[in-house]
Amino acid sequence: MNDTIAAVATAPVPSAIGILRLSGPEAIAVLDKVFTPAHGPAMGERPDRLLVYGQLRDREGAVIDHCLATVSRGPHSYTGEDTAELQCHGSPTALTMALESLFAAGARQAKAGEFTRRAFLSGKLDLTRTEAVADLIHAETPAAVRQAAGQLGGALQEVIDGIYSELTDLMAHFHAVLDYPDEDIEPFEAEEIAAALKKAGTELEALAATYRRGRALTEGIPCAIVGAPNAGKSTLFNALVGYDRAIVTPIAGTTRDTVEERVDLGGVLLRLIDTAGLRETEDQVERLGVERSRAALERAELILFLRDSSAPFTEEDAELLEKAVSTAPTVWVQTKADLPGAPMPQLREGLQVPTVSVSALTGQGLQDLERAVAAVFPEPSALRPGTLLTNARQAEAAKRGAQSVERAAAALRGGMSPDAVLSDVEEAMETLGQLTGRSLREDITARIFERFCVGK
C-alpha cells in the first residue's frame, strides 16, 4: 500500500453528482496538482473533512469543472491512509477527464474493492464488516439493508469476538495452571471446562443456524410457481415482477422453459421461477420444459402452487399439491379470483396449506399473497440486526468451529489428556479468526473482494 490509487466512485451515467476518490501516501499532493481552491491555501494546508469550493483542471491545465474537495488524513480515514475526494457534476466524460488528470499527477487506477481492502489491511474494518460493505451495496430489500448496516456497525463481530473471548479465557486459565504449578492459581475443574465448552458450542451452533435467513436476504429464496397448464402462472409471475417478462396466451402449454427473476415479495427476496405447466405431453419441446419445471420444484425453498379457481380440482392437482407440500413450504394460490369460482376442494385430513385468492389481472389478493410469504419467512425479532451469517464462507467457518468445540467436549468426557482438549479448542479459535480476518489465506481474501465495484 505504498502507492496512491484513484477511481470514479459513482455510476458511469449522467447524474447530478459524480465522485472521485483518492487514497495513499500522495493522495493530498495529487489532489493539489489538479484542484485549486477559489480562496485560501491549497488542500494540503486545510483541516480534515472540510468541503472546499474550487476549480478542477485536466492534465493540460484547462478547467474541467467547478466542484468541491475534501481531505481526511490517516489514520482517521476510511482506508486508514491519507484520502481525498472530489464532488463534481456527474458528466461521465468530465469524470473520465478528471481521472486521467489524477493519473497524470501520480495516482493509478484503483482495482475493484481496493479502497475497502486497504481499510481491512490497515485494521479499520474486520472481515465481517468488510463483507457487509458489499452486502449493503447489493441489498435489494429493507431487511437486507438493515442486516448489512448492523453488520457494518460491528454487530456480527461482537458476537464472534464474545465466543472467541470465552475460548481465550479457557485456554489462558488452562495454560496458567499447567505452566505455573507453584503459583496460587485456582485449578480448573472438569465440570467447569465442560460448561464453558457447552456454552461456546451452543453459541456457535446458533450462529451457524442464522445462515438460512442470512442467505435468503442476500441471495434470495428459490421460489417455484407451479400448477397445471393455464393455471395463471405466467400472468402472476408478470404481476409480481412488474412487467411482461413471461409470454401469456390463452393456449395451454405456452411456457416451454423456466423463466427466473428476482423480486421483493412481502419483504422477502425471492428468486421467482415461472415454470411450464406440469402435465404429460407428447410435444418434445414442451416435455423438456416440464422436466426443467420438475427440477425447479425439487430445488425450491418456497413453492407457490397455483390452481385456476374457476376450474374443477383434478386428481393431478391433488398429486402436485402433495408433492409441493412434501418438498418445501407451500402457499396455495387460487387464481382468477375475478371469475366465477368452483368450490374449494376438500383436502386429505392433516394437510394444512396457507391459501390465498388472487386475480393477477386486477391485483386483487396480491397483498394477501405478500403477507402469506412473509409469514413463511418471518424476521427473527429476537436477533439484533447485523448478527446473521450471510455467505457460505461464514457459515462453513461457524460450523467447523462448533464441530471443533464438540470434539474438545468429547475428548474431555473421554478422559483424554489436556493437550487433546486444548488442540480442538485452538482449532475452534482458528476458525473464528477466519470469520473476522485474524487469520485468512490470500486466495480467500481475493475472492471476497471480487463482489466489490471499483471506487469502493
Coordinates of N, CA, C and O in Angstrom, one line a residue, residues 309-389:
S309 N -59.1 -21.2 -10.0 CA -60.3 -21.3 -9.1 C -61.6 -21.5 -9.9 O -62.6 -21.9 -9.3
S310 N -61.6 -21.2 -11.2 CA -62.8 -21.3 -12.0 C -62.9 -22.7 -12.6 O -63.9 -23.0 -13.3
A311 N -61.9 -23.6 -12.3 CA -61.9 -24.9 -12.9 C -62.0 -26.0 -11.9 O -61.7 -25.7 -10.7
P312 N -62.5 -27.2 -12.2 CA -62.6 -28.3 -11.2 C -61.2 -28.6 -10.7 O -60.2 -28.5 -11.4
F313 N -61.2 -29.1 -9.5 CA -59.9 -29.6 -8.8 C -59.7 -31.1 -9.3 O -60.6 -31.9 -9.0
T314 N -58.6 -31.3 -9.9 CA -58.4 -32.7 -10.5 C -57.5 -33.5 -9.6 O -56.9 -33.0 -8.7
E315 N -57.4 -34.8 -10.0 CA -56.5 -35.7 -9.3 C -55.1 -35.3 -9.5 O -54.3 -35.4 -8.6
E316 N -54.8 -34.7 -10.7 CA -53.4 -34.2 -11.0 C -53.1 -33.1 -10.1 O -52.0 -32.9 -9.6
D317 N -54.1 -32.2 -9.8 CA -53.9 -31.0 -8.9 C -53.5 -31.6 -7.5 O -52.6 -31.0 -6.9
A318 N -54.3 -32.5 -7.1 CA -54.1 -33.1 -5.7 C -52.7 -33.7 -5.6 O -52.0 -33.5 -4.6
E319 N -52.3 -34.4 -6.6 CA -50.9 -35.1 -6.6 C -49.8 -34.0 -6.6 O -48.8 -34.1 -5.8
L320 N -50.0 -32.9 -7.4 CA -49.0 -31.9 -7.4 C -48.9 -31.1 -6.1 O -47.8 -30.8 -5.6
L321 N -50.1 -30.9 -5.5 CA -50.1 -30.2 -4.2 C -49.4 -31.0 -3.2 O -48.6 -30.5 -2.4
E322 N -49.7 -32.3 -3.1 CA -49.0 -33.2 -2.2 C -47.5 -33.2 -2.4 O -46.7 -33.1 -1.4
K323 N -47.1 -33.2 -3.7 CA -45.6 -33.2 -4.0 C -45.0 -31.9 -3.5 O -43.9 -31.8 -2.9
A324 N -45.7 -30.7 -3.7 CA -45.2 -29.4 -3.3 C -45.0 -29.4 -1.8 O -44.0 -28.9 -1.3
V325 N -46.1 -29.8 -1.1 CA -46.0 -29.7 0.4 C -44.9 -30.5 1.0 O -44.3 -30.2 2.0
S326 N -44.7 -31.7 0.3 CA -43.6 -32.6 0.8 C -42.2 -32.1 0.5 O -41.2 -32.6 1.0
T327 N -42.1 -31.1 -0.5 CA -40.8 -30.6 -0.9 C -40.3 -29.4 -0.2 O -39.2 -29.3 0.2
A328 N -41.2 -28.4 0.0 CA -40.8 -27.1 0.6 C -42.1 -26.4 1.2 O -43.2 -26.8 0.8
P329 N -41.9 -25.4 2.0 CA -43.0 -24.6 2.4 C -43.8 -24.1 1.2 O -43.3 -23.7 0.2
T330 N -45.2 -24.3 1.3 CA -46.0 -24.1 0.1 C -47.1 -23.1 0.4 O -47.7 -23.2 1.5
V331 N -47.4 -22.2 -0.5 CA -48.6 -21.4 -0.4 C -49.5 -21.7 -1.6 O -49.1 -21.7 -2.7
W332 N -50.8 -22.0 -1.3 CA -51.8 -22.4 -2.3 C -52.4 -21.1 -2.8 O -53.0 -20.3 -2.0
V333 N -52.2 -20.8 -4.1 CA -52.8 -19.6 -4.7 C -53.9 -19.9 -5.6 O -53.8 -20.6 -6.6
Q334 N -55.1 -19.5 -5.2 CA -56.3 -19.7 -6.0 C -56.3 -18.5 -7.0 O -56.6 -17.4 -6.6
T335 N -56.1 -18.8 -8.3 CA -56.0 -17.7 -9.3 C -57.4 -17.4 -9.9 O -58.3 -18.1 -9.7
K336 N -57.3 -16.3 -10.7 CA -58.5 -15.9 -11.5 C -59.7 -15.6 -10.6 O -60.9 -16.0 -10.9
A337 N -59.4 -14.9 -9.5 CA -60.5 -14.7 -8.5 C -61.5 -13.7 -9.0 O -62.6 -13.6 -8.4
D338 N -61.2 -13.1 -10.2 CA -62.2 -12.2 -10.8 C -63.3 -12.9 -11.6 O -64.3 -12.3 -12.1
L339 N -63.1 -14.3 -11.7 CA -64.1 -15.1 -12.5 C -64.9 -15.9 -11.5 O -64.5 -16.1 -10.3
P340 N -66.1 -16.3 -11.9 CA -66.9 -17.2 -11.0 C -66.1 -18.4 -10.7 O -65.5 -19.1 -11.6
G341 N -66.1 -18.8 -9.4 CA -65.2 -19.9 -9.0 C -65.9 -21.2 -8.7 O -67.1 -21.2 -8.4
A342 N -65.1 -22.2 -8.8 CA -65.5 -23.6 -8.3 C -65.3 -23.6 -6.8 O -64.5 -22.9 -6.2
P343 N -66.1 -24.5 -6.1 CA -65.9 -24.6 -4.7 C -64.5 -25.1 -4.3 O -63.9 -25.9 -5.1
M344 N -64.0 -24.7 -3.1 CA -62.7 -25.2 -2.6 C -62.8 -26.7 -2.4 O -63.8 -27.2 -1.8
P345 N -61.8 -27.4 -2.8 CA -61.8 -28.9 -2.7 C -61.5 -29.3 -1.2 O -60.9 -28.5 -0.4
Q346 N -61.9 -30.5 -0.8 CA -61.6 -31.0 0.5 C -60.2 -31.7 0.4 O -60.0 -32.5 -0.5
L347 N -59.3 -31.3 1.3 CA -58.0 -31.9 1.3 C -58.0 -33.1 2.3 O -58.9 -33.2 3.2
R348 N -57.0 -33.9 2.1 CA -56.9 -35.1 3.0 C -56.7 -34.5 4.4 O -56.1 -33.5 4.6
E349 N -57.1 -35.3 5.4 CA -57.0 -34.9 6.8 C -55.5 -34.7 7.2 O -54.7 -35.5 6.8
G350 N -55.3 -33.6 7.9 CA -53.9 -33.3 8.3 C -53.1 -32.5 7.4 O -52.1 -31.9 7.8
L351 N -53.6 -32.3 6.2 CA -52.9 -31.4 5.2 C -53.4 -30.0 5.4 O -54.5 -29.7 5.1
Q352 N -52.5 -29.1 5.9 CA -52.8 -27.7 6.1 C -51.9 -26.9 5.2 O -50.6 -27.0 5.3
V353 N -52.4 -26.1 4.4 CA -51.7 -25.2 3.4 C -52.3 -23.8 3.5 O -53.5 -23.6 3.3
P354 N -51.4 -22.8 3.8 CA -52.0 -21.4 3.7 C -52.5 -21.1 2.3 O -51.8 -21.4 1.3
T355 N -53.7 -20.6 2.2 CA -54.3 -20.3 0.9 C -54.7 -18.9 0.8 O -55.2 -18.3 1.7
V356 N -54.5 -18.4 -0.4 CA -54.9 -17.0 -0.8 C -55.6 -17.0 -2.1 O -55.3 -17.9 -2.9
S357 N -56.5 -16.1 -2.3 CA -57.2 -16.0 -3.6 C -56.8 -14.7 -4.3 O -56.8 -13.6 -3.7
V358 N -56.3 -14.8 -5.5 CA -55.8 -13.6 -6.2 C -56.4 -13.5 -7.6 O -56.8 -14.5 -8.2
S359 N -56.3 -12.3 -8.1 CA -56.5 -12.1 -9.6 C -55.3 -11.2 -10.0 O -55.2 -10.1 -9.7
A360 N -54.4 -11.9 -10.8 CA -53.2 -11.2 -11.3 C -53.6 -10.1 -12.2 O -52.8 -9.1 -12.4
L361 N -54.8 -10.2 -12.9 CA -55.2 -9.1 -13.8 C -55.6 -7.9 -13.1 O -55.3 -6.7 -13.6
T362 N -56.3 -8.0 -12.0 CA -56.8 -6.8 -11.3 C -56.0 -6.4 -10.1 O -56.1 -5.3 -9.6
G363 N -55.1 -7.3 -9.7 CA -54.3 -7.0 -8.5 C -55.0 -7.5 -7.2 O -54.4 -7.4 -6.1
Q364 N -56.2 -8.0 -7.3 CA -56.9 -8.5 -6.1 C -56.2 -9.6 -5.4 O -55.8 -10.6 -6.0
G365 N -56.0 -9.5 -4.1 CA -55.3 -10.5 -3.3 C -53.8 -10.5 -3.3 O -53.2 -11.4 -2.6
L366 N -53.2 -9.7 -4.1 CA -51.7 -9.7 -4.1 C -51.1 -9.4 -2.8 O -50.1 -9.9 -2.4
Q367 N -51.7 -8.4 -2.0 CA -51.2 -8.1 -0.7 C -51.4 -9.3 0.2 O -50.6 -9.5 1.1
D368 N -52.5 -10.0 0.1 CA -52.6 -11.3 0.9 C -51.5 -12.3 0.6 O -51.0 -12.9 1.5
L369 N -51.1 -12.3 -0.7 CA -50.0 -13.2 -1.0 C -48.7 -12.8 -0.4 O -47.9 -13.6 0.1
E370 N -48.5 -11.5 -0.4 CA -47.3 -10.9 0.2 C -47.2 -11.3 1.7 O -46.2 -11.7 2.3
R371 N -48.4 -11.1 2.4 CA -48.4 -11.5 3.8 C -48.2 -13.0 4.1 O -47.6 -13.3 5.0
A372 N -48.7 -13.8 3.2 CA -48.5 -15.2 3.3 C -47.1 -15.6 3.2 O -46.6 -16.5 3.9
V373 N -46.4 -15.0 2.2 CA -45.0 -15.3 2.0 C -44.2 -14.8 3.2 O -43.3 -15.5 3.7
A374 N -44.5 -13.6 3.7 CA -43.7 -13.0 4.8 C -43.9 -13.9 6.1 O -43.0 -14.0 6.9
A375 N -45.1 -14.5 6.2 CA -45.3 -15.4 7.4 C -44.5 -16.7 7.3 O -44.1 -17.2 8.4
V376 N -44.1 -17.1 6.1 CA -43.3 -18.3 6.0 C -41.8 -18.0 6.4 O -41.1 -18.8 6.9
F377 N -41.4 -16.8 6.1 CA -40.0 -16.4 6.4 C -40.0 -15.1 7.3 O -39.7 -14.0 6.9
P378 N -40.5 -15.2 8.5 CA -40.6 -14.1 9.4 C -39.2 -13.6 9.8 O -38.2 -14.4 9.9
E379 N -39.0 -12.3 10.0 CA -37.8 -11.8 10.5 C -37.6 -12.2 12.0 O -38.5 -12.1 12.8
P380 N -36.4 -12.7 12.3 CA -36.2 -13.2 13.7 C -36.1 -12.0 14.6 O -35.0 -11.3 14.8
S381 N -37.2 -11.6 15.3 CA -37.2 -10.4 16.1 C -36.3 -10.5 17.3 O -35.8 -9.5 17.8
A382 N -35.9 -11.7 17.8 CA -35.0 -11.8 18.9 C -33.6 -11.5 18.6 O -32.7 -11.3 19.4
L383 N -33.3 -11.5 17.3 CA -31.9 -11.3 16.8 C -31.6 -9.8 16.6 O -32.5 -9.1 15.9
R384 N -30.5 -9.3 17.0 CA -30.1 -8.0 16.7 C -29.8 -7.8 15.2 O -29.1 -8.7 14.7
P385 N -30.2 -6.8 14.5 CA -29.9 -6.6 13.1 C -28.4 -6.6 12.9 O -27.6 -6.0 13.7
G386 N -27.9 -7.4 12.0 CA -26.5 -7.5 11.7 C -25.8 -8.7 12.2 O -24.6 -8.9 12.0
T387 N -26.6 -9.6 12.9 CA -25.9 -10.8 13.5 C -26.2 -12.0 12.8 O -25.9 -13.1 13.3
L388 N -26.7 -11.9 11.5 CA -26.9 -13.1 10.7 C -25.6 -13.4 9.9 O -25.0 -12.5 9.4
L389 N -25.3 -14.7 9.7 CA -24.3 -15.0 8.7 C -24.9 -14.9 7.3 O -26.0 -15.4 7.1

